[in-house]
Amino acid sequence: MSFAYALACRECGREYGLEPIFSCDFCFGPLEVSYDYDLIKDTMNVASIEAGPPTIWRYSPLLPVDPQYKVDIGTGYTPLIRADRLARAIGIDTLWIKNDTVNPTWSFKDRVVSMAIGKAREFGFEAMACASTGNLANSIAAHSAAAGMDCFVFIPDDLETGKVVGSGVYHPTLVTIDGSYDDVNRVCTELSYQRPWAFVNINVRPYYAEGSKTLAFETAEQLEWRAPDRVVAPMASGSLFTKIWKGFQELEKIGLIQNPTTKMSGAQAQGCSPIATAYEAGSMNFVPQKPDTIARSLAIGNPADGYYALKTMEQTGGGAAMASDVEILEAIQLLAETEGIFAETAGGVTVACLKKLVEQGAISKNEETVAYITGAGLKTIEAVSSEIRQPIHIQPKVEEFDAALEAYN
Amino acid sequence: MALVVKVPGPLRNLVGGLFEVESSGDSVARVIENLEQNYPGFNERLLEEDGSLRRFVNVFVNGEDIRFLNGLETSVGEDDEISIVPAVAGG
């Protein structure tokens, strides 16, 4: 069962039933799932969690989906890795990497899609759909295939090959649109009122977004039930960023962690930085941008949760930073060379911004920090292929190798 | 041809369940005024008390966000299409 009992508007507080709706009928504000935390507190504890499966479903009382409708291809409970070599390289004492590149479709999107498709099945939808910058497309196509559901995926027409093939292989109806993600999202939002489909990030978005809380639940559990001093996480729509903070707050509500004082820092690419730009200007009103960055998975110029991401920074004493394309590429390599983790461009954004925030003194050396690496590098291989050192090429002779190695070093 | 306004789900009850309605006006603000006259309720739902657009409402003219144009004062004509879309989708 689920302990969710209503949707409520974050702006005006109007309540709605648990339906496939996403914005307040009155003020257009976002709807958020309400839970009965007293009941959850009675059933969820460290022992019950530890007895659960090694996936996101170990936290099911704090999720909006009745587990009987779940489509489980093994999402979550990804490693939290102590990153001492990277920590030394950027000048911080204690750094952890939440390595979410190892999910079934190699990004954190499997967490949110798990919620969306479970809830869609519960509502009786027969088809899934989404607007995506690529990772979501991969995940919804895979989960729909596993569930035997029809799937309609809409993406901008400039995505990396890995993202396109990584959707197409599951055989959805794949539509590339001549425009940016924001164009794709507008078209899908209009379509969502006309087609009887569950659009994961539109009409079932309140449930979908809840999946990102599991990043906080896992982190707290892996830190033996406490929250870190600092989080650095990428921001596209700002949803993941705000839900990580919500996750820590919920664990406090049910008594699993005490008084989280985590400062939330968001990372964006300079070429698409509406939230970080507003933060730097000291404004709660972001100005939309036309994205131009290699970090295509973060290329949302009109972020749905931009306002709430800024509120989260204000509330937690966190902040934001932005990274240039060159810095993103350097950071992908730094993470790979120090920790053995190959991240997609969004991971480069996160590491580059972490490094920058430490250099600026915005993050102090002694803050225990968790950086969220949300997608795998093989998805965006184009971005780094010209950056890596060319291999040594030889004829199959030992002498050639000896000579070539000397020249190489 | 008349100017077309695409109506999102939450406002459809104001226009008898239609997906789109025809309207007129030489700016987005005038079009909203006309909508209010023909279908009372539009103003309250779309605009703050000071007349600015609500935070979670996006308005597009021929697919372009009016914040990249001239906001509510963006000029429109007979052949244009205005879309009103909730801002809390996507990502």
XYZ file of C-alpha atoms in Angstrom:
500
model
C 0.000 0.000 0.000
C 0.935 3.614 -0.252
C 0.561 6.230 2.478
C -0.087 9.003 -0.040
C -3.552 10.466 0.487
C -3.858 13.639 -1.632
C -2.261 16.090 -4.003
C -1.844 19.646 -2.746
C -0.901 22.832 -4.577
C 2.460 24.087 -3.374
C 1.349 27.657 -3.964
C -2.237 28.042 -2.783
C -2.691 24.813 -0.812
C -5.850 23.637 -2.627
C -6.205 19.862 -2.284
C -7.003 17.347 -4.987
C -7.508 13.603 -5.059
C -4.720 11.297 -6.240
C -5.453 11.760 -9.963
C -3.303 12.088 -13.099
C -3.100 15.875 -12.836
C -0.109 18.096 -12.281
C -1.047 21.740 -11.944
C -3.513 23.532 -9.731
C -6.800 24.192 -11.480
C -6.923 27.587 -9.884
C -3.429 29.141 -9.827
C -1.458 26.725 -12.054
C 0.936 25.984 -9.196
C 2.576 22.541 -9.025
C 0.804 19.716 -7.215
C 2.736 17.711 -4.667
C 1.925 14.355 -3.043
C 0.843 14.491 0.609
C 1.579 11.533 2.913
C 0.417 10.470 6.333
C 3.783 10.616 8.086
C 2.377 9.421 11.423
C 1.286 6.162 9.832
C 4.592 5.842 7.961
C 6.468 6.362 11.214
C 4.617 3.394 12.695
C 5.585 1.012 9.900
C 8.965 2.204 8.613
C 12.157 1.857 10.592
C 15.778 0.862 10.067
C 14.991 -2.849 10.462
C 12.086 -2.781 7.978
C 14.235 -0.940 5.450
C 17.162 -3.314 5.878
C 14.803 -6.255 5.357
C 13.691 -4.775 2.024
C 15.103 -5.385 -1.463
C 18.380 -3.699 -2.562
C 16.447 -1.271 -4.784
C 14.443 1.925 -4.373
C 11.503 -0.204 -3.237
C 13.062 -0.650 0.213
C 11.646 2.841 0.896
C 8.195 2.166 -0.525
C 6.182 3.647 2.400
C 7.640 7.062 1.474
C 6.798 6.613 -2.215
C 3.459 7.373 -3.914
C 3.108 4.033 -5.718
C 1.439 0.903 -4.445
C 4.244 -1.667 -4.943
C 1.816 -4.165 -6.508
C 1.895 -1.983 -9.658
C 5.672 -1.561 -9.764
C 7.783 -2.287 -12.836
C 11.092 -3.257 -11.254
C 14.113 -3.668 -13.501
C 16.526 -3.194 -10.617
C 16.682 0.529 -9.988
C 18.469 2.133 -7.119
C 20.574 1.371 -4.077
C 23.536 2.550 -6.109
C 26.990 2.879 -4.526
C 28.043 5.808 -2.345
C 31.770 5.897 -2.904
C 34.336 7.615 -0.716
C 36.186 9.758 -3.262
C 39.498 10.500 -1.562
C 41.549 10.992 -4.716
C 39.074 13.473 -6.190
C 38.762 15.154 -2.770
C 42.530 15.699 -2.656
C 42.568 17.001 -6.210
C 40.001 19.693 -5.464
C 41.065 20.449 -1.882
C 38.315 19.106 0.342
C 38.546 16.701 3.296
C 35.586 14.346 2.895
C 33.860 13.741 -0.406
C 31.415 11.058 -1.440
C 30.217 10.275 -4.941
C 26.684 8.950 -5.286
C 27.287 6.901 -8.405
C 23.911 6.795 -10.129
C 25.443 5.872 -13.480
C 24.867 2.199 -12.637
C 21.071 2.116 -12.838
C 19.370 -0.170 -15.428
C 19.405 2.536 -18.130
C 22.502 4.243 -16.701
C 20.965 7.354 -15.208
C 18.950 8.501 -12.187
C 15.883 8.720 -14.429
C 15.093 5.092 -13.621
C 14.120 6.287 -10.153
C 11.508 8.760 -11.350
C 10.248 6.567 -14.168
C 9.688 3.756 -11.655
C 7.198 6.041 -9.919
C 5.577 7.297 -13.127
C 4.977 3.915 -14.700
C 3.789 2.311 -11.446
C 1.302 5.099 -10.930
C 0.240 5.007 -14.595
C -0.539 1.281 -14.273
C -2.464 1.958 -11.096
C -4.499 4.618 -12.962
C -5.108 2.157 -15.809
C -3.178 3.928 -18.581
C -2.142 1.708 -21.472
C 0.519 3.973 -22.954
C 3.443 5.971 -21.576
C 4.861 9.165 -23.088
C 7.425 11.824 -22.247
C 9.323 14.915 -23.313
C 12.986 14.223 -22.745
C 16.543 15.463 -23.105
C 17.552 11.813 -23.549
C 18.007 10.030 -20.246
C 14.318 10.017 -19.449
C 13.625 8.762 -22.966
C 15.959 5.793 -22.407
C 14.374 4.944 -19.103
C 10.721 5.226 -20.073
C 11.334 3.230 -23.254
C 12.978 0.442 -21.230
C 10.349 0.362 -18.492
C 7.479 0.443 -21.006
C 9.068 -2.478 -22.853
C 9.412 -4.423 -19.604
C 5.767 -3.709 -18.777
C 4.526 -4.452 -22.295
C 3.071 -0.961 -22.660
C 3.014 1.339 -25.687
C 5.490 4.195 -25.431
C 5.748 7.580 -27.161
C 9.017 9.419 -26.710
C 9.591 13.025 -27.819
C 13.140 14.420 -27.905
C 14.988 17.370 -29.472
C 16.631 16.430 -32.787
C 20.194 17.295 -31.684
C 20.754 14.602 -29.045
C 23.798 12.357 -28.788
C 23.710 9.038 -30.658
C 23.873 7.060 -27.413
C 20.704 8.722 -26.182
C 18.839 8.126 -29.442
C 19.945 4.503 -29.879
C 19.497 3.952 -26.150
C 15.806 4.725 -26.619
C 15.251 3.198 -30.031
C 16.490 -0.228 -29.017
C 13.435 -0.716 -26.800
C 11.219 0.047 -29.792
C 9.094 2.963 -28.633
C 7.473 5.395 -31.050
C 10.402 7.813 -31.086
C 9.785 11.380 -32.298
C 12.592 13.904 -32.833
C 11.452 17.506 -32.897
C 13.077 20.395 -34.721
C 13.544 22.537 -31.643
C 14.913 22.711 -28.120
C 13.757 20.687 -25.128
C 11.532 23.594 -24.156
C 9.772 23.335 -27.530
C 9.382 19.580 -27.065
C 7.982 20.118 -23.591
C 5.430 22.681 -24.787
C 4.191 20.387 -27.552
C 3.939 17.462 -25.128
C 2.099 19.552 -22.557
C -0.447 20.498 -25.229
C -0.652 16.859 -26.353
C -1.168 15.697 -22.782
C -4.594 17.336 -22.808
C -5.596 15.480 -25.961
C -4.094 11.988 -25.752
C -5.043 9.299 -23.236
C -1.427 8.654 -22.299
C 0.535 8.938 -19.082
C 3.095 11.662 -19.850
C 5.623 10.855 -17.158
C 6.825 14.406 -16.589
C 3.495 16.113 -17.248
C 0.227 14.571 -16.089
C 1.862 12.098 -13.692
C 4.691 14.460 -12.765
C 3.735 14.844 -9.090
C 4.320 11.093 -8.612
C 7.261 10.878 -11.022
C 9.233 13.601 -9.234
C 8.942 11.778 -5.909
C 11.343 9.103 -7.200
C 14.285 11.459 -6.780
C 13.783 11.437 -3.011
C 15.300 7.960 -3.004
C 18.689 9.577 -3.755
C 18.480 11.201 -0.319
C 17.118 8.075 1.392
C 19.980 5.959 0.063
C 22.605 8.560 0.891
C 21.390 8.834 4.480
C 21.257 5.064 4.888
C 24.718 4.639 3.352
C 26.060 7.280 5.766
C 24.554 5.220 8.598
C 21.486 7.397 9.033
C 22.657 10.941 8.836
C 22.608 13.655 6.221
C 25.816 15.198 4.823
C 26.881 18.810 5.442
C 26.665 19.618 1.750
C 25.102 18.279 -1.419
C 26.176 19.220 -4.922
C 23.675 18.109 -7.552
C 22.954 19.005 -11.168
C 19.943 21.125 -12.079
C 17.918 20.924 -15.289
C 14.264 21.424 -14.300
C 15.430 21.678 -10.680
C 13.222 18.771 -9.648
C 15.950 16.314 -8.566
C 17.641 19.088 -6.596
C 14.522 20.008 -4.633
C 13.510 16.382 -4.051
C 16.874 15.420 -2.537
C 16.250 18.042 0.128
C 12.659 16.859 0.561
C 13.985 13.322 1.065
C 16.232 14.363 3.963
C 13.380 16.332 5.527
C 11.067 13.328 5.304
C 13.601 11.067 7.000
C 13.692 13.580 9.831
C 9.871 13.621 10.007
C 9.750 9.889 10.578
C 12.655 9.970 13.021
C 15.322 8.172 10.965
C 17.763 11.095 10.938
C 18.137 14.078 13.259
C 17.939 17.709 12.231
C 19.492 17.664 8.724
C 21.457 20.865 8.112
C 22.575 19.953 4.621
C 23.398 22.946 2.432
C 22.121 22.346 -1.093
C 24.316 23.539 -3.980
C 23.092 23.278 -7.557
C 25.195 22.876 -10.690
C 24.367 24.146 -14.172
C 26.171 24.550 -17.461
C 27.037 28.129 -18.329
C 25.268 27.701 -21.676
C 22.011 26.888 -19.915
C 22.009 28.452 -16.476
C 18.668 30.117 -15.761
C 18.656 28.965 -12.120
C 22.334 29.643 -11.331
C 22.092 33.041 -13.037
C 19.072 33.994 -10.919
C 20.929 32.831 -7.802
C 23.939 34.981 -8.656
C 21.646 37.954 -9.266
C 19.983 37.404 -5.886
C 16.601 36.904 -7.584
C 13.877 34.321 -7.023
C 12.604 34.892 -10.581
C 14.671 33.159 -13.217
C 14.722 34.411 -16.796
C 14.362 31.632 -19.394
C 17.306 30.990 -21.709
C 17.920 29.438 -25.125
C 20.307 26.581 -24.274
C 23.708 26.275 -25.913
C 25.813 23.689 -24.088
C 27.320 20.240 -24.521
C 25.428 19.238 -21.357
C 22.290 18.407 -23.289
C 20.699 16.439 -20.476
C 20.646 19.689 -18.477
C 19.570 21.882 -21.404
C 16.246 23.104 -20.056
C 15.981 26.852 -20.551
C 12.612 27.187 -18.825
C 12.906 25.005 -15.710
C 9.623 23.917 -14.112
C 11.100 23.786 -10.610
C 13.520 26.675 -11.032
C 11.673 28.748 -8.460
C 11.663 25.926 -5.909
C 15.330 25.168 -6.529
C 16.085 28.788 -5.633
C 13.863 28.479 -2.548
C 15.760 25.317 -1.525
C 19.080 27.166 -1.787
C 17.708 30.023 0.286
C 16.227 27.697 2.888
C 19.353 25.560 3.319
C 22.029 28.244 2.949
C 23.273 26.560 -0.206
C 23.833 28.126 -3.598
C 24.684 27.482 -7.213
C 27.503 27.593 -9.713
C 27.900 27.189 -13.453
C 30.573 25.542 -15.612
C 31.754 26.268 -19.141
C 31.927 23.515 -21.764
C 35.726 23.365 -21.367
C 35.410 23.016 -17.594
C 32.777 20.292 -18.058
C 35.118 18.234 -20.251
C 38.035 18.695 -17.833
C 35.830 17.617 -14.948
C 34.626 14.467 -16.744
C 38.261 13.482 -17.130
C 39.187 14.472 -13.582
C 36.427 12.259 -12.184
C 37.427 9.399 -14.458
C 41.148 9.669 -13.677
C 40.756 10.031 -9.922
C 37.807 7.758 -9.140
C 37.355 5.450 -12.123
C 33.855 6.757 -12.827
C 32.945 7.777 -16.366
C 30.147 10.335 -16.186
C 28.072 11.915 -18.893
C 28.260 15.666 -19.411
C 25.886 16.384 -16.504
C 28.394 14.665 -14.192
C 31.078 16.924 -15.613
C 28.905 19.906 -14.735
C 28.510 18.654 -11.165
C 32.218 17.991 -10.588
C 33.263 21.246 -12.271
C 30.841 23.233 -10.114
C 31.934 21.389 -6.959
C 35.541 22.269 -7.735
C 34.609 25.884 -8.380
C 32.578 26.212 -5.180
C 35.500 24.843 -3.135
C 37.936 27.218 -4.869
C 35.609 30.145 -4.182
C 35.329 29.179 -0.530
C 31.559 28.744 -0.895
C 32.085 25.156 0.263
C 34.561 24.891 3.148
C 37.252 22.284 3.171
C 35.824 20.523 6.224
C 32.235 20.107 4.984
C 31.370 16.464 4.369
C 30.063 16.651 0.805
C 28.074 14.326 -1.438
C 28.221 14.917 -5.207
C 25.487 13.281 -7.295
C 26.699 11.768 -10.570
C 23.456 11.075 -12.387
C 24.306 9.585 -15.788
C 26.923 7.395 -17.482
C 29.631 8.602 -19.854
C 28.956 6.178 -22.691
C 25.727 8.091 -23.324
C 27.599 11.243 -24.377
C 30.747 9.817 -25.872
C 30.825 12.487 -28.610
C 31.578 15.143 -26.013
C 34.857 13.584 -24.887
C 36.000 11.487 -27.852
C 38.298 14.210 -29.186
C 39.662 14.902 -25.688
C 41.098 11.503 -24.879
C 44.666 10.592 -25.707
C 44.914 8.582 -28.906
C 45.855 4.915 -28.406
C 49.208 3.460 -29.374
C 48.852 1.611 -32.678
C 51.409 -1.058 -33.583
C 52.011 -4.176 -35.610
C 51.860 -7.354 -33.514
C 55.558 -7.251 -32.531
C 57.084 -6.740 -29.071
C 59.831 -4.482 -30.460
C 57.222 -2.139 -31.928
C 55.532 -1.889 -28.560
C 58.805 -1.111 -26.763
C 59.639 1.650 -29.239
C 56.162 3.071 -29.289
C 55.877 3.154 -25.489
C 59.068 5.160 -25.231
C 57.708 7.663 -27.713
C 54.313 7.729 -25.942
C 55.799 8.601 -22.522
C -8.723 33.838 -40.124
C -9.104 34.724 -36.504
C -6.490 34.550 -33.820
C -6.534 31.152 -32.100
C -5.920 30.558 -28.392
C -5.049 27.043 -27.235
C -6.636 26.411 -23.865
C -5.002 24.136 -21.251
C -6.972 21.569 -19.252
C -7.382 23.670 -16.102
C -9.117 26.467 -18.077
C -11.191 24.297 -20.333
C -14.209 24.464 -18.048
C -14.306 28.224 -18.735
C -14.759 27.661 -22.486
C -17.249 24.811 -22.540
C -14.626 22.097 -22.817
C -13.012 23.320 -26.057
C -9.319 22.736 -26.816
C -9.044 26.084 -28.563
C -11.087 29.234 -29.006
C -10.960 32.209 -31.343
C -10.289 35.640 -29.947
C -9.007 39.047 -30.981
C -6.771 41.864 -29.807
C -3.533 43.495 -30.921
C -1.485 42.329 -27.929
C -1.450 39.331 -25.611
C -2.862 41.545 -22.841
C -5.783 42.667 -25.075
C -6.455 39.070 -26.053
C -6.696 38.087 -22.376
C -9.093 41.037 -21.831
C -11.258 39.773 -24.667
C -11.185 36.237 -23.328
C -12.313 37.580 -19.951
C -15.276 39.330 -21.585
C -16.389 36.235 -23.478
C -15.452 33.666 -20.861
C -15.334 35.274 -17.410
C -12.633 33.821 -15.157
C -9.567 34.093 -17.410
C -8.169 37.186 -15.690
C -8.308 35.735 -12.218
C -6.707 32.476 -13.301
C -3.908 33.906 -15.450
C -2.998 37.172 -13.786
C -1.843 38.317 -10.376
C -3.699 41.186 -8.744
C -1.143 43.655 -10.124
C -1.873 42.487 -13.679
C 1.348 40.520 -14.164
C 1.260 36.940 -15.399
C 1.081 34.303 -12.667
C 4.411 32.600 -11.886
C 3.360 29.184 -13.146
C 1.675 30.212 -16.399
C 3.615 30.182 -19.662
C 2.233 31.986 -22.699
C 3.572 31.322 -26.174
C 2.907 33.202 -29.423
C 3.450 30.884 -32.379
C 5.550 28.650 -30.155
C 7.768 31.428 -28.751
C 7.674 32.175 -25.017
C 6.454 35.773 -24.615
C 9.285 36.353 -22.144
C 11.609 36.220 -25.183
C 9.287 38.692 -26.950
C 7.618 41.656 -25.296
C 5.789 39.949 -22.433
C 2.084 40.685 -22.168
C 2.589 43.606 -24.551
C 3.750 41.263 -27.337
C 1.944 42.244 -30.530
C -0.323 39.676 -32.125
C -2.446 39.576 -35.250
C -5.142 37.537 -36.920
C -2.900 34.737 -38.117
C -1.229 34.152 -34.788
C -1.687 31.281 -32.377
C -1.432 31.814 -28.629
C -0.822 28.844 -26.327
C -1.442 29.012 -22.622
C 0.521 26.223 -20.945
C 1.135 25.369 -17.282
C 4.778 26.052 -16.392
C 5.196 23.116 -14.052
C 5.678 20.424 -16.694
C 8.862 18.748 -17.814
C 12.293 17.867 -16.522
